[in-house]
């Protein structure tokens, strides 16, 4: 429990509003693409490929976005 308290304290004191906006943007993008994959439920290979690309692209957006912000 103490470790969780330290983590929350770190993120609330060291991250700015733009960092939280980037996190929310990546989460929103990830969620929207996953919702679009619902329409591909009859083509599971295509849906799996899109989900895999979604994970990679969201990771890259977050990584390079965070480097761009700093």
Short mmCIF file of the C-alpha atoms (twelve columns), coordinates in Angstrom:
data_MODEL
# 
_entry.id   MODEL 
# 
loop_
_atom_site.group_PDB 
_atom_site.id 
_atom_site.type_symbol 
_atom_site.label_atom_id 
_atom_site.label_alt_id 
_atom_site.label_comp_id 
_atom_site.label_asym_id 
_atom_site.label_seq_id 
_atom_site.Cartn_x 
_atom_site.Cartn_y 
_atom_site.Cartn_z 
_atom_site.pdbx_PDB_model_num 
ATOM 1  C CA . UNK A 1  0.000   0.000   0.000   1 
ATOM 2  C CA . UNK A 2  2.891   2.328   0.750   1 
ATOM 3  C CA . UNK A 3  4.357   1.650   -2.696  1 
ATOM 4  C CA . UNK A 4  1.068   2.594   -4.345  1 
ATOM 5  C CA . UNK A 5  0.991   5.799   -2.330  1 
ATOM 6  C CA . UNK A 6  4.516   6.657   -3.522  1 
ATOM 7  C CA . UNK A 7  3.593   5.981   -7.158  1 
ATOM 8  C CA . UNK A 8  0.470   8.147   -6.977  1 
ATOM 9  C CA . UNK A 9  2.416   10.923  -5.263  1 
ATOM 10 C CA . UNK A 10 5.121   10.797  -7.939  1 
ATOM 11 C CA . UNK A 11 2.671   11.029  -10.829 1 
ATOM 12 C CA . UNK A 12 0.622   13.810  -9.273  1 
ATOM 13 C CA . UNK A 13 3.677   15.949  -8.553  1 
ATOM 14 C CA . UNK A 14 5.845   15.307  -11.629 1 
ATOM 15 C CA . UNK A 15 3.399   15.150  -14.533 1 
ATOM 16 C CA . UNK A 16 1.812   18.197  -16.121 1 
ATOM 17 C CA . UNK A 17 -1.588  18.596  -17.736 1 
ATOM 18 C CA . UNK A 18 -0.184  17.941  -21.213 1 
ATOM 19 C CA . UNK A 19 1.138   14.569  -20.033 1 
ATOM 20 C CA . UNK A 20 -2.308  13.556  -18.830 1 
ATOM 21 C CA . UNK A 21 -3.819  14.795  -22.106 1 
ATOM 22 C CA . UNK A 22 -1.386  12.588  -24.050 1 
ATOM 23 C CA . UNK A 23 -2.311  9.584   -21.913 1 
ATOM 24 C CA . UNK A 24 -6.023  10.253  -22.464 1 
ATOM 25 C CA . UNK A 25 -5.485  10.733  -26.210 1 
ATOM 26 C CA . UNK A 26 -3.685  7.402   -26.556 1 
ATOM 27 C CA . UNK A 27 -6.338  5.655   -24.443 1 
ATOM 28 C CA . UNK A 28 -9.130  7.232   -26.519 1 
ATOM 29 C CA . UNK A 29 -7.433  6.220   -29.789 1 
ATOM 30 C CA . UNK A 30 -6.879  2.671   -28.544 1 
ATOM 31 C CA . UNK A 31 -10.493 2.351   -27.393 1 
ATOM 32 C CA . UNK A 32 -11.925 3.733   -30.639 1 
ATOM 33 C CA . UNK A 33 -9.953  1.290   -32.772 1 
ATOM 34 C CA . UNK A 34 -10.998 -1.600  -30.533 1 
ATOM 35 C CA . UNK A 35 -14.628 -0.577  -30.929 1 
ATOM 36 C CA . UNK A 36 -14.161 -0.540  -34.699 1 
ATOM 37 C CA . UNK A 37 -12.843 -4.107  -34.507 1 
ATOM 38 C CA . UNK A 38 -16.263 -5.203  -33.293 1 
ATOM 39 C CA . UNK A 39 -17.455 -4.832  -36.890 1 
ATOM 40 C CA . UNK A 40 -14.746 -7.297  -37.975 1 
ATOM 41 C CA . UNK A 41 -15.887 -10.092 -35.685 1 
ATOM 42 C CA . UNK A 42 -16.596 -12.311 -38.703 1 
ATOM 43 C CA . UNK A 43 -12.988 -11.869 -39.880 1 
ATOM 44 C CA . UNK A 44 -10.923 -12.713 -36.796 1 
ATOM 45 C CA . UNK A 45 -7.552  -12.657 -38.574 1 
ATOM 46 C CA . UNK A 46 -8.105  -9.106  -39.821 1 
ATOM 47 C CA . UNK A 47 -9.352  -8.012  -36.401 1 
ATOM 48 C CA . UNK A 48 -6.327  -9.565  -34.693 1 
ATOM 49 C CA . UNK A 49 -3.975  -7.840  -37.125 1 
ATOM 50 C CA . UNK A 50 -5.664  -4.487  -36.523 1 
ATOM 51 C CA . UNK A 51 -5.522  -4.964  -32.752 1 
ATOM 52 C CA . UNK A 52 -1.809  -5.841  -32.925 1 
ATOM 53 C CA . UNK A 53 -1.090  -2.790  -35.078 1 
ATOM 54 C CA . UNK A 54 -3.207  -0.692  -32.725 1 
ATOM 55 C CA . UNK A 55 -1.088  -1.717  -29.741 1 
ATOM 56 C CA . UNK A 56 2.143   -0.964  -31.598 1 
ATOM 57 C CA . UNK A 57 0.963   2.381   -32.969 1 
ATOM 58 C CA . UNK A 58 -0.437  3.542   -29.619 1 
ATOM 59 C CA . UNK A 59 2.844   2.615   -27.943 1 
ATOM 60 C CA . UNK A 60 4.813   4.560   -30.556 1 
ATOM 61 C CA . UNK A 61 2.505   7.576   -30.320 1 
ATOM 62 C CA . UNK A 62 2.890   7.637   -26.558 1 
ATOM 63 C CA . UNK A 63 6.670   7.151   -26.663 1 
ATOM 64 C CA . UNK A 64 7.404   9.745   -29.340 1 
ATOM 65 C CA . UNK A 65 4.723   12.095  -28.039 1 
ATOM 66 C CA . UNK A 66 6.268   12.052  -24.597 1 
ATOM 67 C CA . UNK A 67 9.726   12.708  -26.073 1 
ATOM 68 C CA . UNK A 68 8.253   15.562  -28.138 1 
ATOM 69 C CA . UNK A 69 6.636   17.097  -25.057 1 
ATOM 70 C CA . UNK A 70 9.863   16.993  -23.054 1 
# 
